[in-house]
PDB file of C-alpha atoms in Angstrom:
ATOM      1  CA  MET A  21      13.705 200.377  62.049  1.00 67.00           C
ATOM      2  CA  ALA A  22      17.348 199.431  62.860  1.00 78.00           C
ATOM      3  CA  MET A  23      16.181 196.010  64.165  1.00 79.00           C
ATOM      4  CA  LYS A  24      14.268 195.351  60.941  1.00 77.00           C
ATOM      5  CA  CYS A  25      17.284 196.211  58.895  1.00 82.00           C
ATOM      6  CA  VAL A  26      19.487 193.833  60.924  1.00 86.00           C
ATOM      7  CA  ILE A  27      16.805 191.147  60.418  1.00 83.00           C
ATOM      8  CA  SER A  28      16.794 191.692  56.630  1.00 85.00           C
ATOM      9  CA  LEU A  29      20.612 191.638  56.437  1.00 89.00           C
ATOM     10  CA  SER A  30      20.770 188.496  58.569  1.00 88.00           C
ATOM     11  CA  SER A  31      18.097 186.899  56.359  1.00 88.00           C
ATOM     12  CA  LEU A  32      20.239 187.714  53.269  1.00 91.00           C
ATOM     13  CA  PHE A  33      23.285 186.312  54.905  1.00 92.00           C
ATOM     14  CA  LEU A  34      21.336 183.121  55.872  1.00 89.00           C
ATOM     15  CA  LEU A  35      20.133 182.742  52.321  1.00 91.00           C
ATOM     16  CA  GLY A  36      23.741 182.891  51.074  1.00 93.00           C
ATOM     17  CA  LEU A  37      24.794 180.321  53.669  1.00 90.00           C
ATOM     18  CA  ILE A  38      21.951 177.930  52.694  1.00 90.00           C
ATOM     19  CA  ILE A  39      22.935 178.273  49.026  1.00 93.00           C
ATOM     20  CA  ALA A  40      26.562 177.548  49.938  1.00 92.00           C
ATOM     21  CA  TYR A  41      25.531 174.538  51.976  1.00 89.00           C
ATOM     22  CA  HIS A  42      23.535 173.044  49.101  1.00 90.00           C
ATOM     23  CA  ILE A  43      26.392 173.719  46.610  1.00 92.00           C
ATOM     24  CA  CYS A  44      28.722 171.773  48.885  1.00 89.00           C
ATOM     25  CA  GLU A  45      26.094 169.029  49.269  1.00 88.00           C
ATOM     26  CA  VAL A  46      25.764 168.628  45.528  1.00 90.00           C
ATOM     27  CA  GLN A  47      29.501 168.655  45.048  1.00 90.00           C
ATOM     28  CA  LEU A  48      29.918 165.900  47.663  1.00 86.00           C
ATOM     29  CA  TYR A  49      27.130 163.882  45.963  1.00 86.00           C
ATOM     30  CA  ILE A  50      28.811 164.206  42.626  1.00 88.00           C
ATOM     31  CA  HIS A  51      32.202 163.195  44.058  1.00 86.00           C
ATOM     32  CA  ASP A  52      30.750 160.181  45.942  1.00 83.00           C
ATOM     33  CA  ASN A  53      28.880 158.871  42.851  1.00 83.00           C
ATOM     34  CA  GLY A  54      31.714 159.566  40.381  1.00 84.00           C
ATOM     35  CA  SER A  55      29.512 161.831  38.261  1.00 82.00           C
ATOM     36  CA  GLU A  56      30.909 164.633  36.140  1.00 83.00           C
ATOM     37  CA  ASP A  57      27.833 166.732  35.684  1.00 85.00           C
ATOM     38  CA  TRP A  58      26.090 168.583  38.565  1.00 83.00           C
ATOM     39  CA  GLN A  59      22.729 168.362  36.827  1.00 85.00           C
ATOM     40  CA  ILE A  60      22.561 164.675  37.658  1.00 83.00           C
ATOM     41  CA  ALA A  61      22.389 165.493  41.366  1.00 84.00           C
ATOM     42  CA  MET A  62      19.625 168.009  40.943  1.00 88.00           C
ATOM     43  CA  THR A  63      16.550 165.834  41.177  1.00 88.00           C
ATOM     44  CA  THR A  64      13.064 167.307  41.282  1.00 92.00           C
ATOM     45  CA  GLU A  65      12.777 166.441  44.979  1.00 92.00           C
ATOM     46  CA  ARG A  66      16.088 168.137  45.815  1.00 90.00           C
ATOM     47  CA  VAL A  67      15.171 171.262  43.769  1.00 93.00           C
ATOM     48  CA  SER A  68      11.830 171.519  45.454  1.00 93.00           C
ATOM     49  CA  LEU A  69      13.321 171.062  48.930  1.00 91.00           C
ATOM     50  CA  ILE A  70      15.965 173.727  48.231  1.00 91.00           C
ATOM     51  CA  THR A  71      13.285 176.080  46.947  1.00 93.00           C
ATOM     52  CA  LEU A  72      11.078 175.501  50.102  1.00 91.00           C
ATOM     53  CA  GLU A  73      14.083 175.982  52.312  1.00 89.00           C
ATOM     54  CA  LEU A  74      14.970 179.287  50.600  1.00 91.00           C
ATOM     55  CA  PHE A  75      11.366 180.408  50.870  1.00 90.00           C
ATOM     56  CA  VAL A  76      11.209 179.637  54.569  1.00 86.00           C
ATOM     57  CA  ALA A  77      14.446 181.515  55.195  1.00 86.00           C
ATOM     58  CA  ALA A  78      13.413 184.529  53.090  1.00 86.00           C
ATOM     59  CA  VAL A  79      10.172 185.265  54.973  1.00 85.00           C
ATOM     60  CA  HIS A  80      10.705 188.199  57.327  1.00 80.00           C
ATOM     61  CA  PRO A  81       9.126 191.626  58.082  1.00 77.00           C
ATOM     62  CA  PHE A  82       9.834 194.454  55.729  1.00 73.00           C
ATOM     63  CA  PRO A  83      12.507 196.935  56.942  1.00 71.00           C
ATOM     64  CA  VAL A  84      10.449 199.879  55.893  1.00 68.00           C
ATOM     65  CA  GLY A  85       6.745 200.504  55.512  1.00 64.00           C
ATOM     66  CA  LEU A  86       4.683 198.172  53.292  1.00 58.00           C
ATOM     67  CA  PRO A  87       4.443 198.900  49.600  1.00 60.00           C
ATOM     68  CA  LEU A  88       1.144 200.274  48.361  1.00 58.00           C
ATOM     69  CA  SER A  89       0.400 197.064  46.496  1.00 60.00           C
ATOM     70  CA  TRP A  90       0.573 195.071  49.741  1.00 57.00           C
ATOM     71  CA  GLN A  91      -1.649 197.527  51.589  1.00 57.00           C
ATOM     72  CA  ALA A  92      -4.236 197.179  48.891  1.00 60.00           C
ATOM     73  CA  MET A  93      -4.122 193.391  49.045  1.00 59.00           C
ATOM     74  CA  SER A  94      -4.650 193.185  52.817  1.00 59.00           C
ATOM     75  CA  PRO A  95      -7.299 195.745  53.774  1.00 65.00           C
ATOM     76  CA  MET A  96      -8.332 193.617  56.750  1.00 72.00           C
ATOM     77  CA  LEU A  97      -4.891 193.502  58.415  1.00 68.00           C
ATOM     78  CA  SER A  98      -3.161 196.518  59.861  1.00 71.00           C
ATOM     79  CA  GLU A  99       0.527 196.996  59.192  1.00 70.00           C
ATOM     80  CA  THR A 100       1.418 195.760  62.699  1.00 75.00           C
ATOM     81  CA  GLU A 101      -0.683 192.612  62.247  1.00 75.00           C
ATOM     82  CA  LEU A 102       0.883 191.905  58.856  1.00 75.00           C
ATOM     83  CA  GLU A 103       4.352 192.279  60.334  1.00 77.00           C
ATOM     84  CA  ILE A 104       3.453 189.732  63.002  1.00 78.00           C
ATOM     85  CA  VAL A 105       2.140 187.398  60.333  1.00 78.00           C
ATOM     86  CA  LEU A 106       5.467 187.754  58.516  1.00 78.00           C
ATOM     87  CA  ALA A 107       7.541 187.423  61.706  1.00 79.00           C
ATOM     88  CA  LEU A 108       5.936 184.219  63.047  1.00 81.00           C
ATOM     89  CA  PRO A 109       7.157 182.032  60.101  1.00 82.00           C
ATOM     90  CA  MET A 110      10.734 183.015  61.091  1.00 83.00           C
ATOM     91  CA  PHE A 111      10.355 180.354  63.838  1.00 83.00           C
ATOM     92  CA  LEU A 112      10.380 177.767  61.005  1.00 80.00           C
ATOM     93  CA  ARG A 113      14.125 178.499  60.743  1.00 82.00           C
ATOM     94  CA  LEU A 114      14.668 176.408  63.903  1.00 82.00           C
ATOM     95  CA  TYR A 115      15.078 173.358  61.709  1.00 82.00           C
ATOM     96  CA  LEU A 116      18.592 174.703  61.062  1.00 82.00           C
ATOM     97  CA  LEU A 117      19.374 174.005  64.704  1.00 82.00           C
ATOM     98  CA  GLY A 118      18.629 170.319  64.150  1.00 80.00           C
ATOM     99  CA  ARG A 119      20.777 170.242  61.055  1.00 80.00           C
ATOM    100  CA  ALA A 120      23.674 171.853  62.899  1.00 79.00           C
ATOM    101  CA  LEU A 121      23.365 169.360  65.757  1.00 80.00           C
ATOM    102  CA  MET A 122      23.279 166.419  63.391  1.00 76.00           C
ATOM    103  CA  LEU A 123      26.310 167.661  61.370  1.00 74.00           C
ATOM    104  CA  HIS A 124      28.337 168.211  64.558  1.00 72.00           C
ATOM    105  CA  SER A 125      27.231 165.040  66.350  1.00 74.00           C
ATOM    106  CA  ARG A 126      29.965 162.607  67.402  1.00 72.00           C
ATOM    107  CA  LEU A 127      28.422 159.751  65.518  1.00 66.00           C
ATOM    108  CA  TYR A 128      28.413 161.612  62.274  1.00 64.00           C
ATOM    109  CA  THR A 129      31.910 163.054  62.581  1.00 65.00           C
ATOM    110  CA  ASP A 130      33.768 160.226  64.401  1.00 68.00           C
ATOM    111  CA  THR A 131      36.320 158.638  62.087  1.00 66.00           C
ATOM    112  CA  ALA A 132      36.103 155.237  63.702  1.00 66.00           C
ATOM    113  CA  SER A 133      32.345 154.877  63.354  1.00 63.00           C
ATOM    114  CA  ARG A 134      32.406 156.147  59.781  1.00 62.00           C
ATOM    115  CA  SER A 135      35.248 153.688  58.933  1.00 66.00           C
ATOM    116  CA  ILE A 136      33.336 150.755  60.409  1.00 65.00           C
ATOM    117  CA  GLY A 137      30.236 151.890  58.614  1.00 61.00           C
ATOM    118  CA  ALA A 138      32.152 152.094  55.384  1.00 62.00           C
ATOM    119  CA  LEU A 139      33.500 148.633  55.768  1.00 65.00           C
ATOM    120  CA  ASN A 140      30.097 147.238  56.410  1.00 63.00           C
ATOM    121  CA  LYS A 141      28.553 149.423  53.631  1.00 60.00           C
ATOM    122  CA  VAL A 142      26.380 151.251  56.123  1.00 55.00           C
ATOM    123  CA  ASN A 143      25.665 154.907  55.391  1.00 57.00           C
ATOM    124  CA  ILE A 144      26.302 156.930  58.604  1.00 56.00           C
ATOM    125  CA  GLY A 145      24.058 159.839  58.027  1.00 58.00           C
ATOM    126  CA  HIS A 146      21.017 161.378  59.406  1.00 51.00           C
ATOM    127  CA  HIS A 147      18.933 158.228  59.537  1.00 51.00           C
ATOM    128  CA  ALA A 148      21.732 156.307  61.343  1.00 49.00           C
ATOM    129  CA  SER A 149      22.134 159.048  63.902  1.00 47.00           C
ATOM    130  CA  ASP A 150      18.374 158.975  64.544  1.00 50.00           C
ATOM    131  CA  ALA A 151      18.487 155.185  65.014  1.00 51.00           C
ATOM    132  CA  ALA A 152      21.307 155.537  67.554  1.00 50.00           C
ATOM    133  CA  SER A 153      19.572 158.187  69.639  1.00 49.00           C
ATOM    134  CA  PRO A 154      19.168 157.386  73.328  1.00 49.00           C
ATOM    135  CA  SER A 155      15.410 156.963  73.013  1.00 50.00           C
ATOM    136  CA  ASN A 156      15.934 154.135  70.532  1.00 48.00           C
ATOM    137  CA  LEU A 157      18.760 152.422  72.504  1.00 43.00           C
ATOM    138  CA  SER A 158      16.191 150.806  74.858  1.00 46.00           C
ATOM    139  CA  TYR A 159      15.167 148.432  72.081  1.00 41.00           C
ATOM    140  CA  LEU A 160      18.678 147.067  71.847  1.00 41.00           C
ATOM    141  CA  LEU A 161      18.685 145.907  75.514  1.00 41.00           C
TER     142      LEU A 161
END
């Protein structure tokens, strides 16, 4: 019971951090493009990806027993099996590890490489860090 409550609280905290991340991302997009309205940055693709990300982060087992409406909807699954079904999608949160590694990578945060990229009008972002990965460096030789 206590572990499930910790999972629920950490899931709520994670949802808050994801929302804060996307707010900062939209603010940076507005600043970079010289826009004044945040609604310009909210494309259909971005809204759908944010919604999907929040849905993936929100899936977790219930901290208390299942509501009666859920028990009626799943007569084939026991409560334990349904908790396992709700717990397995929590592994989808591992995409956040890749995002953290990308945001803290040296190529992405190094001032010199970002300055050279800005002078050459090259966007040093996720795609550029993928292109400079050690597996792709063999093509340069």
